[in-house]
């Protein structure tokens, strides 16, 4: 005997059921954080009621008989993934995070896959999508359907003042003091963020590309310079023993004379897609936008235009547009160079592979500027970022489900990535020392942002800047100068603990490479006061 159950619903009833599902099953983090803020269970019902009003009203406005099913299926699938990342890592799906997702690579996506993600996807995405797919939409006339939607709309409009009157003392605090709670609503906030991203990316007036520093000139000061800028990933300043951390995570650098750590540097953003283009741009964090940065010369463009030999080697997620216009860009993300690489990724020391050969082959009468973009401490699979021999702290978390590991395991894995970064930087310095005969050499290291390691239930990075914890905005930074470089080491050590931001990088790099231009700001150049200006 065959049973055939057929569910018939009007569009309005399907909207009501779907809206309730979103509220009840996709907003655990929103209700959890709201309860922590207000401690009133009945107000949680009021918040649920308001969220239902917003979701159902949006669906009333944008859906019709032809798109309601595919629209709901897409929302269920995306919302299930959003619910997972918010609950597991404390992520907020902002417009910057959407940009970061779009610009990420397949290997980063692979690191974030897990059984738990597919459980969320199945029960919160696939199951309700199957329900929507199976539902037979009752074909009401336009008039009848319009009346049905108007009834729901009137109900929503009437519900809002009732909820306000019942909990008036809470709403003012919710909308003024606890604005960040709204960022955890699902799917409303990521829909808002997506609309904001799309508007900025595709529907704002195209910008004409702006060439800057056209007056730039390279000042000749004796022996040419060879400067390596190591662009780090997710390295926290407070996990460097150079900055007082209670673990010896910098045992390689500590053996090298005159390595200087900058302990008070703050980033432009909390994600690579923002920090990297911002730190190399003319713009400060206060007036930065992705569109302006990608339509304006970066400091890398200026260096190449004045005759510096520029090379960008990448083992992370690309230059985010910074190196898109230079001649020498090398991607090692998909290299298969033994013994540096396995089937999935390469260790950061691949960035030094044949680097000496490249230096030997360029015009050695000109200065050289090299960017090595490392994978560094990219999470959540910290244990994949370093060779086994650098696993000094055990046990380590061997899962991308960081919240299921102990705090000790997470920190151990992360600290091992810092140990390996420390080793890598020491190898960069060794490479530079081997070139001191022909060049004045220096290394400058700065991570793009910091990282959360479970503090307050938050992992990784990428929270909106104004609510992100300091550990996501406080990256590590280290400098080393060769014996003939035109910088007074004693002076640099005295200023190392001053407060700086990635806004300083643009003019600092111009200064290090002896570039004279009107856009150079000596007040923003970290090493300006320490430069030996009378060298011939």
Short mmCIF file of C-alpha atoms in Angstrom, two decimals:
data_model
loop_
_atom_site.label_atom_id
_atom_site.label_comp_id
_atom_site.label_asym_id
_atom_site.label_seq_id
_atom_site.Cartn_x
_atom_site.Cartn_y
_atom_site.Cartn_z
CA UNK A 1 0.00 0.00 0.00
CA UNK A 2 1.43 3.38 -0.98
CA UNK A 3 0.95 6.46 1.16
CA UNK A 4 1.21 9.80 -0.52
CA UNK A 5 1.07 12.77 1.80
CA UNK A 6 0.57 16.09 0.08
CA UNK A 7 0.91 19.35 1.94
CA UNK A 8 -1.02 22.30 0.57
CA UNK A 9 -0.27 25.80 1.82
CA UNK A 10 -0.95 29.31 0.70
CA UNK A 11 2.06 31.53 0.15
CA UNK A 12 1.25 33.45 3.32
CA UNK A 13 1.09 30.32 5.47
CA UNK A 14 4.39 29.12 4.02
CA UNK A 15 5.92 32.51 4.89
CA UNK A 16 4.61 32.23 8.46
CA UNK A 17 5.93 28.69 8.95
CA UNK A 18 9.31 29.54 7.41
CA UNK A 19 9.66 32.72 9.48
CA UNK A 20 8.93 30.79 12.66
CA UNK A 21 11.54 28.19 11.70
CA UNK A 22 14.18 30.88 11.19
CA UNK A 23 13.37 32.43 14.57
CA UNK A 24 13.25 29.19 16.54
CA UNK A 25 16.11 27.20 15.02
CA UNK A 26 18.59 29.60 13.37
CA UNK A 27 19.01 32.19 16.12
CA UNK A 28 20.47 30.32 19.08
CA UNK A 29 23.45 32.69 19.35
CA UNK A 30 21.24 35.78 19.13
CA UNK A 31 19.01 34.61 21.97
CA UNK A 32 21.93 33.37 24.05
CA UNK A 33 23.77 36.69 23.87
CA UNK A 34 20.55 38.64 24.40
CA UNK A 35 19.73 36.63 27.52
CA UNK A 36 23.27 37.21 28.82
CA UNK A 37 22.73 40.95 28.30
CA UNK A 38 19.22 41.27 29.79
CA UNK A 39 18.61 38.14 31.90
CA UNK A 40 14.86 38.22 31.23
CA UNK A 41 13.30 35.14 29.63
CA UNK A 42 10.04 36.89 28.72
CA UNK A 43 11.96 39.58 26.83
CA UNK A 44 13.46 36.77 24.72
CA UNK A 45 9.93 35.96 23.54
CA UNK A 46 9.48 39.64 22.69
CA UNK A 47 12.73 39.63 20.70
CA UNK A 48 11.55 36.48 18.92
CA UNK A 49 8.27 38.22 18.11
CA UNK A 50 10.06 41.26 16.68
CA UNK A 51 12.41 39.04 14.64
CA UNK A 52 9.38 37.17 13.27
CA UNK A 53 7.84 40.51 12.26
CA UNK A 54 10.97 41.60 10.41
CA UNK A 55 11.54 38.29 8.59
CA UNK A 56 7.93 37.69 7.60
CA UNK A 57 7.45 41.30 6.46
CA UNK A 58 10.53 41.07 4.25
CA UNK A 59 9.26 37.83 2.72
CA UNK A 60 5.83 39.37 2.16
CA UNK A 61 7.41 42.22 0.23
CA UNK A 62 9.94 40.38 -1.94
CA UNK A 63 8.34 37.00 -2.67
CA UNK A 64 5.74 35.87 -5.14
CA UNK A 65 4.39 32.53 -6.36
CA UNK A 66 7.27 32.05 -8.81
CA UNK A 67 10.23 32.78 -6.55
CA UNK A 68 9.03 31.93 -3.06
CA UNK A 69 10.29 28.33 -3.13
CA UNK A 70 13.78 28.91 -4.54
CA UNK A 71 14.15 31.99 -2.32
CA UNK A 72 13.27 30.09 0.85
CA UNK A 73 15.50 27.14 -0.09
CA UNK A 74 18.47 29.45 -0.61
CA UNK A 75 17.76 31.23 2.69
CA UNK A 76 17.46 27.96 4.61
CA UNK A 77 20.73 26.61 3.22
CA UNK A 78 22.70 29.83 3.75
CA UNK A 79 21.17 30.45 7.18
CA UNK A 80 22.14 26.97 8.36
CA UNK A 81 25.79 27.68 7.49
CA UNK A 82 25.59 31.14 9.10
CA UNK A 83 24.10 29.60 12.25
CA UNK A 84 26.98 27.11 12.39
CA UNK A 85 29.76 29.70 12.11
CA UNK A 86 28.10 32.05 14.57
CA UNK A 87 27.63 29.29 17.13
CA UNK A 88 30.97 27.52 16.69
CA UNK A 89 33.36 30.46 16.13
CA UNK A 90 31.37 33.50 17.29
CA UNK A 91 31.48 34.88 13.73
CA UNK A 92 29.37 37.83 12.59
CA UNK A 93 28.41 37.81 8.92
CA UNK A 94 29.24 41.44 8.09
CA UNK A 95 29.89 42.95 4.67
CA UNK A 96 33.64 42.68 5.32
CA UNK A 97 33.23 39.02 6.19
CA UNK A 98 31.28 38.44 2.97
CA UNK A 99 34.14 40.09 1.06
CA UNK A 100 36.59 37.84 2.92
CA UNK A 101 34.55 34.75 2.00
CA UNK A 102 34.39 35.73 -1.67
CA UNK A 103 38.14 36.36 -1.82
CA UNK A 104 39.18 33.23 0.08
CA UNK A 105 40.65 30.18 -1.64
CA UNK A 106 39.59 26.54 -1.74
CA UNK A 107 42.21 25.43 0.79
CA UNK A 108 40.90 27.85 3.40
CA UNK A 109 37.38 26.58 2.76
CA UNK A 110 38.58 22.99 3.16
CA UNK A 111 40.08 23.81 6.57
CA UNK A 112 36.68 25.00 7.78
CA UNK A 113 34.71 21.91 6.74
CA UNK A 114 33.56 19.53 9.47
CA UNK A 115 30.98 16.88 10.30
CA UNK A 116 29.20 19.33 12.58
CA UNK A 117 28.88 21.81 9.70
CA UNK A 118 27.13 19.17 7.61
CA UNK A 119 24.85 18.31 10.54
CA UNK A 120 23.79 21.96 10.72
CA UNK A 121 23.45 22.08 6.96
CA UNK A 122 21.29 18.95 6.90
CA UNK A 123 18.88 19.66 9.77
CA UNK A 124 18.63 23.44 9.42
CA UNK A 125 19.11 23.67 5.66
CA UNK A 126 18.29 20.51 3.73
CA UNK A 127 15.33 19.27 5.83
CA UNK A 128 13.33 22.54 5.69
CA UNK A 129 14.30 22.91 2.01
CA UNK A 130 12.82 19.50 1.25
CA UNK A 131 9.65 20.55 3.09
CA UNK A 132 9.43 23.73 1.00
CA UNK A 133 10.10 21.78 -2.19
CA UNK A 134 7.34 19.26 -1.41
CA UNK A 135 4.73 21.84 -0.45
CA UNK A 136 2.09 22.47 -3.05
CA UNK A 137 1.34 26.18 -3.25
CA UNK A 138 -2.41 26.85 -3.33
CA UNK A 139 -3.15 29.07 -6.29
CA UNK A 140 -5.23 31.85 -4.85
CA UNK A 141 -6.30 34.71 -7.00
CA UNK A 142 -4.30 37.92 -6.81
CA UNK A 143 -7.01 39.60 -4.73
CA UNK A 144 -7.28 36.74 -2.24
CA UNK A 145 -3.50 36.44 -1.90
CA UNK A 146 -3.16 40.20 -1.42
CA UNK A 147 -5.79 40.18 1.34
CA UNK A 148 -4.03 37.27 3.04
CA UNK A 149 -0.72 39.13 3.01
CA UNK A 150 -2.32 42.34 4.20
CA UNK A 151 -3.77 40.47 7.19
CA UNK A 152 -0.32 39.22 8.16
CA UNK A 153 1.11 42.69 7.62
CA UNK A 154 -1.58 44.27 9.82
CA UNK A 155 -0.89 41.63 12.51
CA UNK A 156 2.81 42.48 12.37
CA UNK A 157 2.13 46.22 12.58
CA UNK A 158 -0.16 45.73 15.59
CA UNK A 159 2.30 43.38 17.33
CA UNK A 160 5.15 45.91 17.37
CA UNK A 161 3.57 48.53 19.71
CA UNK A 162 2.22 45.77 21.97
CA UNK A 163 5.72 44.31 22.37
CA UNK A 164 7.10 47.80 22.98
CA UNK A 165 4.57 48.62 25.70
CA UNK A 166 5.08 45.30 27.48
CA UNK A 167 8.88 45.64 27.58
CA UNK A 168 9.46 49.37 27.11
CA UNK A 169 12.34 49.56 29.63
CA UNK A 170 14.29 46.94 27.66
CA UNK A 171 13.88 48.23 24.11
CA UNK A 172 15.78 51.49 24.62
CA UNK A 173 18.76 49.56 25.95
CA UNK A 174 18.48 46.98 23.14
CA UNK A 175 18.56 49.59 20.37
CA UNK A 176 21.03 52.04 21.94
CA UNK A 177 23.34 50.20 24.33
CA UNK A 178 23.33 46.71 22.81
CA UNK A 179 23.42 47.53 19.10
CA UNK A 180 25.78 44.66 18.39
CA UNK A 181 23.15 42.06 19.32
CA UNK A 182 21.32 42.77 16.06
CA UNK A 183 24.39 41.54 14.17
CA UNK A 184 23.62 38.01 15.35
CA UNK A 185 20.11 37.90 13.88
CA UNK A 186 19.73 35.25 11.20
CA UNK A 187 19.01 35.66 8.28
CA UNK A 188 18.30 39.40 8.55
CA UNK A 189 21.81 40.66 9.30
CA UNK A 190 23.62 38.71 6.61
CA UNK A 191 20.94 39.80 4.12
CA UNK A 192 21.63 43.42 5.13
CA UNK A 193 25.40 42.81 4.90
CA UNK A 194 25.08 41.18 1.48
CA UNK A 195 22.97 44.08 0.19
CA UNK A 196 25.55 46.54 1.52
CA UNK A 197 28.41 44.61 -0.09
CA UNK A 198 26.63 44.29 -3.46
CA UNK A 199 25.67 47.97 -3.46
CA UNK A 200 29.25 49.06 -2.73
CA UNK A 201 30.78 46.58 -5.15
CA UNK A 202 28.46 46.75 -8.14
CA UNK A 203 26.01 49.65 -7.85
CA UNK A 204 28.10 52.60 -6.80
CA UNK A 205 29.63 54.87 -9.38
CA UNK A 206 32.83 53.35 -10.79
CA UNK A 207 35.97 55.11 -9.65
CA UNK A 208 38.59 56.30 -12.06
CA UNK A 209 41.93 54.77 -11.15
CA UNK A 210 44.03 57.26 -9.23
CA UNK A 211 47.77 57.34 -9.77
CA UNK A 212 49.59 58.91 -6.85
CA UNK A 213 53.19 59.93 -6.14
CA UNK A 214 53.89 60.66 -9.80
CA UNK A 215 56.63 62.95 -8.50
CA UNK A 216 58.32 60.05 -6.68
CA UNK A 217 62.06 59.67 -7.09
CA UNK A 218 64.53 57.17 -5.75
CA UNK A 219 67.27 58.82 -3.72
CA UNK A 220 70.61 57.15 -4.34
CA UNK A 221 72.45 56.59 -1.09
CA UNK A 222 75.45 54.39 -1.78
CA UNK A 223 75.00 50.62 -1.73
CA UNK A 224 71.49 49.53 -2.89
CA UNK A 225 68.99 48.24 -0.35
CA UNK A 226 67.46 44.78 -0.02
CA UNK A 227 64.41 44.92 2.24
CA UNK A 228 62.17 41.92 2.95
CA UNK A 229 58.71 42.69 4.31
CA UNK A 230 57.18 39.57 5.85
CA UNK A 231 53.40 39.84 5.88
CA UNK A 232 52.16 37.62 8.68
CA UNK A 233 48.79 36.00 9.25
CA UNK A 234 46.77 36.08 12.49
CA UNK A 235 49.78 36.46 14.81
CA UNK A 236 48.97 37.98 18.20
CA UNK A 237 51.53 40.27 19.81
CA UNK A 238 50.95 38.76 23.27
CA UNK A 239 52.02 35.27 22.17
CA UNK A 240 55.52 36.48 21.27
CA UNK A 241 58.02 35.92 24.09
CA UNK A 242 59.77 39.02 22.73
CA UNK A 243 56.79 40.89 24.20
CA UNK A 244 56.89 39.12 27.57
CA UNK A 245 54.84 35.99 26.84
CA UNK A 246 55.61 33.30 29.42
CA UNK A 247 56.47 30.70 26.78
CA UNK A 248 59.67 30.79 24.77
CA UNK A 249 57.98 31.20 21.39
CA UNK A 250 60.81 33.34 19.99
CA UNK A 251 63.86 31.25 20.82
CA UNK A 252 65.28 31.71 17.30
CA UNK A 253 64.88 35.48 17.08
CA UNK A 254 66.10 35.97 20.66
CA UNK A 255 69.49 34.60 19.61
CA UNK A 256 69.86 37.22 16.88
CA UNK A 257 71.34 40.54 17.84
CA UNK A 258 69.21 43.67 17.48
CA UNK A 259 65.87 42.05 16.70
CA UNK A 260 63.32 44.66 17.77
CA UNK A 261 59.70 43.87 18.60
CA UNK A 262 56.97 46.50 18.30
CA UNK A 263 54.50 45.58 21.00
CA UNK A 264 51.86 48.27 20.46
CA UNK A 265 50.79 48.07 16.82
CA UNK A 266 47.10 47.96 15.89
CA UNK A 267 45.61 46.78 12.62
CA UNK A 268 43.39 48.43 10.04
CA UNK A 269 40.92 45.54 10.11
CA UNK A 270 40.26 42.17 11.67
CA UNK A 271 40.33 40.21 8.43
CA UNK A 272 42.89 39.78 5.66
CA UNK A 273 40.61 41.21 2.97
CA UNK A 274 40.56 44.55 4.79
CA UNK A 275 43.92 44.76 6.57
CA UNK A 276 46.18 43.85 3.66
CA UNK A 277 44.96 46.37 1.06
CA UNK A 278 44.55 48.99 3.79
CA UNK A 279 48.06 48.66 5.22
CA UNK A 280 49.70 49.13 1.81
CA UNK A 281 47.45 52.01 0.81
CA UNK A 282 47.68 55.76 1.20
CA UNK A 283 44.41 55.73 3.16
CA UNK A 284 44.09 55.52 6.92
CA UNK A 285 41.59 53.24 8.63
CA UNK A 286 39.30 56.25 9.19
CA UNK A 287 38.90 56.98 5.47
CA UNK A 288 39.72 53.59 3.94
CA UNK A 289 37.37 51.71 1.66
CA UNK A 290 38.01 48.63 -0.43
CA UNK A 291 36.94 50.46 -3.55
CA UNK A 292 39.30 53.40 -2.99
CA UNK A 293 42.23 51.11 -2.21
CA UNK A 294 41.71 48.99 -5.32
CA UNK A 295 41.47 52.09 -7.50
CA UNK A 296 44.53 53.87 -6.15
CA UNK A 297 48.23 53.09 -6.44
CA UNK A 298 49.55 51.20 -3.45
CA UNK A 299 53.02 51.71 -2.01
CA UNK A 300 54.03 48.59 -3.97
CA UNK A 301 53.05 50.31 -7.25
CA UNK A 302 55.07 53.38 -6.32
CA UNK A 303 58.18 51.36 -5.51
CA UNK A 304 58.07 49.50 -8.80
CA UNK A 305 57.41 52.67 -10.81
CA UNK A 306 60.52 54.44 -9.48
CA UNK A 307 62.77 51.52 -10.39
CA UNK A 308 62.86 49.29 -7.31
CA UNK A 309 62.99 45.56 -8.10
CA UNK A 310 59.75 44.39 -6.47
CA UNK A 311 58.77 40.77 -5.81
CA UNK A 312 55.63 39.48 -4.06
CA UNK A 313 55.63 35.81 -3.07
CA UNK A 314 52.37 34.49 -1.65
CA UNK A 315 51.58 31.42 0.46
CA UNK A 316 48.34 32.70 1.97
CA UNK A 317 45.19 33.97 0.28
CA UNK A 318 46.62 36.34 -2.33
CA UNK A 319 47.55 39.99 -2.23
CA UNK A 320 43.92 41.20 -2.16
CA UNK A 321 44.66 43.37 -5.18
CA UNK A 322 47.81 45.00 -3.79
CA UNK A 323 50.19 43.17 -6.14
CA UNK A 324 47.84 42.86 -9.11
CA UNK A 325 49.73 45.46 -11.16
CA UNK A 326 53.36 44.51 -10.50
CA UNK A 327 55.49 42.37 -12.79
CA UNK A 328 56.86 39.85 -10.30
CA UNK A 329 54.08 38.05 -8.46
CA UNK A 330 54.57 34.40 -7.50
CA UNK A 331 51.83 32.22 -6.00
CA UNK A 332 52.98 29.27 -3.91
CA UNK A 333 49.53 28.23 -2.67
CA UNK A 334 49.35 25.48 -5.27
CA UNK A 335 53.02 24.65 -5.56
CA UNK A 336 54.25 21.06 -5.31
CA UNK A 337 57.84 21.64 -4.28
CA UNK A 338 59.34 18.97 -2.08
CA UNK A 339 59.99 18.90 0.84
CA UNK A 340 58.08 22.14 1.49
CA UNK A 341 54.68 21.03 0.22
CA UNK A 342 52.25 18.18 0.72
CA UNK A 343 49.11 17.37 -1.25
CA UNK A 344 47.14 20.13 0.47
CA UNK A 345 49.41 23.09 1.11
CA UNK A 346 52.96 24.38 1.44
CA UNK A 347 54.80 25.43 4.57
CA UNK A 348 55.93 29.03 4.70
CA UNK A 349 59.60 28.22 4.16
CA UNK A 350 58.69 27.50 0.53
CA UNK A 351 58.76 31.29 0.14
CA UNK A 352 62.55 31.16 0.47
CA UNK A 353 62.89 28.51 -2.25
CA UNK A 354 65.31 29.79 -4.93
CA UNK A 355 64.94 33.32 -3.56
CA UNK A 356 68.68 33.83 -3.67
CA UNK A 357 68.65 32.81 -7.32
CA UNK A 358 66.01 35.46 -8.04
CA UNK A 359 68.08 38.13 -6.26
CA UNK A 360 71.22 37.11 -8.16
CA UNK A 361 69.45 37.40 -11.50
CA UNK A 362 67.97 40.90 -11.09
CA UNK A 363 69.86 44.13 -11.68
CA UNK A 364 71.89 44.38 -8.49
CA UNK A 365 72.57 48.07 -8.97
CA UNK A 366 68.94 48.75 -8.08
CA UNK A 367 67.31 48.33 -4.66
CA UNK A 368 65.11 45.29 -4.01
CA UNK A 369 61.86 45.09 -2.07
CA UNK A 370 60.40 41.64 -1.40
CA UNK A 371 57.06 40.78 0.21
CA UNK A 372 56.70 37.27 1.65
CA UNK A 373 53.03 36.69 2.46
CA UNK A 374 52.93 33.81 4.93
CA UNK A 375 50.17 31.45 6.02
CA UNK A 376 51.47 32.01 9.55
CA UNK A 377 48.89 31.22 12.21
CA UNK A 378 45.88 30.81 9.96
CA UNK A 379 43.19 28.87 11.81
CA UNK A 380 41.31 26.89 12.73
CA UNK A 381 43.66 24.03 11.76
CA UNK A 382 46.69 25.45 13.54
CA UNK A 383 48.34 22.02 13.66
CA UNK A 384 48.66 22.03 9.85
CA UNK A 385 50.67 25.24 9.77
CA UNK A 386 54.02 23.88 10.97
CA UNK A 387 56.25 20.81 10.51
CA UNK A 388 56.11 18.21 13.27
CA UNK A 389 59.57 19.16 14.59
CA UNK A 390 58.22 22.56 15.69
CA UNK A 391 55.43 21.05 17.77
CA UNK A 392 56.95 22.08 21.08
CA UNK A 393 53.71 22.39 23.03
CA UNK A 394 51.47 19.36 23.47
CA UNK A 395 48.75 18.16 23.35
CA UNK A 396 47.39 20.13 20.40
CA UNK A 397 43.90 20.45 18.99
CA UNK A 398 43.73 18.26 15.88
CA UNK A 399 40.29 19.50 14.82
CA UNK A 400 38.79 22.58 13.24
CA UNK A 401 36.09 22.39 15.93
CA UNK A 402 38.11 24.50 18.34
CA UNK A 403 35.31 24.78 20.87
CA UNK A 404 35.41 21.00 21.32
CA UNK A 405 39.11 21.05 22.27
CA UNK A 406 40.45 22.15 25.62
CA UNK A 407 41.74 25.68 25.99
CA UNK A 408 45.23 24.24 26.49
CA UNK A 409 45.06 22.25 23.24
CA UNK A 410 43.95 25.29 21.23
CA UNK A 411 46.67 27.53 22.67
CA UNK A 412 49.32 24.82 22.27
CA UNK A 413 48.52 24.45 18.56
CA UNK A 414 48.49 28.21 18.08
CA UNK A 415 51.76 28.72 19.96
CA UNK A 416 53.44 26.11 17.78
CA UNK A 417 52.55 28.25 14.75
CA UNK A 418 54.29 31.19 16.45
CA UNK A 419 57.37 29.03 17.08
CA UNK A 420 57.46 28.15 13.39
CA UNK A 421 56.95 31.79 12.39
CA UNK A 422 59.86 32.64 14.68
CA UNK A 423 62.02 30.06 12.89
CA UNK A 424 60.94 31.36 9.48
CA UNK A 425 61.83 34.96 10.39
CA UNK A 426 65.25 33.82 11.58
CA UNK A 427 65.77 32.15 8.18
CA UNK A 428 64.80 35.40 6.43
CA UNK A 429 67.42 37.23 8.48
CA UNK A 430 69.99 34.54 7.65
CA UNK A 431 69.16 35.03 3.95
CA UNK A 432 69.64 38.79 4.33
CA UNK A 433 72.94 38.43 6.15
CA UNK A 434 74.21 36.39 3.21
CA UNK A 435 73.54 39.41 0.99
CA UNK A 436 75.16 42.12 3.12
CA UNK A 437 78.20 42.25 0.86
CA UNK A 438 76.17 43.70 -2.01
CA UNK A 439 73.21 45.33 -0.24
CA UNK A 440 72.13 47.23 2.83
CA UNK A 441 69.64 44.75 4.26
CA UNK A 442 66.63 44.84 6.56
CA UNK A 443 63.60 42.75 7.52
CA UNK A 444 60.28 44.15 8.65
CA UNK A 445 57.54 41.78 9.84
CA UNK A 446 53.95 42.67 10.55
CA UNK A 447 50.91 40.41 10.85
CA UNK A 448 47.69 41.47 9.16
CA UNK A 449 45.60 41.11 12.33
CA UNK A 450 45.40 39.15 15.57
CA UNK A 451 43.34 36.13 16.61
CA UNK A 452 40.80 35.06 19.23
CA UNK A 453 41.56 31.78 20.96
CA UNK A 454 38.31 31.13 22.78
CA UNK A 455 38.14 34.19 25.01
CA UNK A 456 34.44 34.81 25.74
CA UNK A 457 33.60 31.94 23.39
CA UNK A 458 35.08 33.70 20.34
CA UNK A 459 37.53 32.03 17.96
CA UNK A 460 39.55 33.08 14.90
CA UNK A 461 39.04 36.69 13.72
CA UNK A 462 36.82 38.85 11.53
CA UNK A 463 34.46 40.50 14.02
CA UNK A 464 33.42 44.05 13.08
CA UNK A 465 36.24 46.34 14.16
CA UNK A 466 34.30 48.38 16.70
CA UNK A 467 33.23 45.32 18.70
CA UNK A 468 36.21 43.04 18.05
CA UNK A 469 38.32 42.22 21.12
CA UNK A 470 41.77 43.80 21.25
CA UNK A 471 43.48 40.48 20.52
CA UNK A 472 41.99 40.54 17.00
CA UNK A 473 43.28 44.07 16.37
CA UNK A 474 46.71 43.81 18.00
CA UNK A 475 49.10 41.96 15.66
CA UNK A 476 52.74 41.14 16.21
CA UNK A 477 55.44 43.21 14.51
CA UNK A 478 59.23 42.78 14.42
CA UNK A 479 62.12 44.57 12.70
CA UNK A 480 65.77 43.76 12.11
CA UNK A 481 68.38 45.93 10.37
CA UNK A 482 71.74 44.88 8.97
CA UNK A 483 74.90 46.54 10.25
CA UNK A 484 75.16 49.00 7.33
CA UNK A 485 71.49 49.98 7.10
CA UNK A 486 70.91 53.71 7.59
CA UNK A 487 68.95 53.37 10.84
CA UNK A 488 70.17 53.99 14.37
CA UNK A 489 69.38 50.74 16.22
CA UNK A 490 69.56 52.30 19.70
CA UNK A 491 67.04 54.93 18.62
CA UNK A 492 64.66 52.29 17.20
CA UNK A 493 64.78 50.32 20.46
CA UNK A 494 63.69 53.45 22.35
CA UNK A 495 60.59 53.97 20.19
CA UNK A 496 59.62 50.30 19.84
CA UNK A 497 56.93 50.45 22.53
CA UNK A 498 55.25 53.58 21.15
CA UNK A 499 51.73 53.23 19.80
CA UNK A 500 51.53 52.65 16.04
CA UNK A 501 48.96 51.39 13.56
CA UNK A 502 49.09 49.89 10.11
CA UNK A 503 48.37 53.41 8.88
CA UNK A 504 52.08 54.05 9.48
CA UNK A 505 53.21 51.40 7.02
CA UNK A 506 52.75 53.39 3.78
CA UNK A 507 55.16 56.19 4.66
CA UNK A 508 57.44 53.86 6.64
CA UNK A 509 58.09 51.71 3.57
CA UNK A 510 58.68 54.78 1.39
CA UNK A 511 61.18 56.00 3.94
CA UNK A 512 62.96 52.66 4.24
CA UNK A 513 63.38 52.51 0.47
CA UNK A 514 64.53 56.15 0.18
CA UNK A 515 61.62 57.35 -1.95
CA UNK A 516 61.15 61.11 -2.16
CA UNK A 517 57.56 62.20 -2.90
CA UNK A 518 54.98 64.69 -1.64
CA UNK A 519 52.67 61.89 -0.43
CA UNK A 520 55.35 60.74 2.00
CA UNK A 521 54.56 61.89 5.53
CA UNK A 522 57.59 61.85 7.86
CA UNK A 523 55.25 62.02 10.87
CA UNK A 524 53.82 58.65 9.83
CA UNK A 525 57.22 57.08 9.17
CA UNK A 526 58.04 54.97 12.22
CA UNK A 527 61.79 55.13 11.61
CA UNK A 528 62.06 58.77 10.47
CA UNK A 529 63.59 60.07 13.71
CA UNK A 530 66.04 57.17 13.79
CA UNK A 531 67.29 57.45 10.23
CA UNK A 532 70.94 58.29 9.69
CA UNK A 533 70.45 61.13 7.24
CA UNK A 534 74.01 62.09 6.43
CA UNK A 535 75.10 58.77 4.89
CA UNK A 536 76.64 59.06 1.45
#
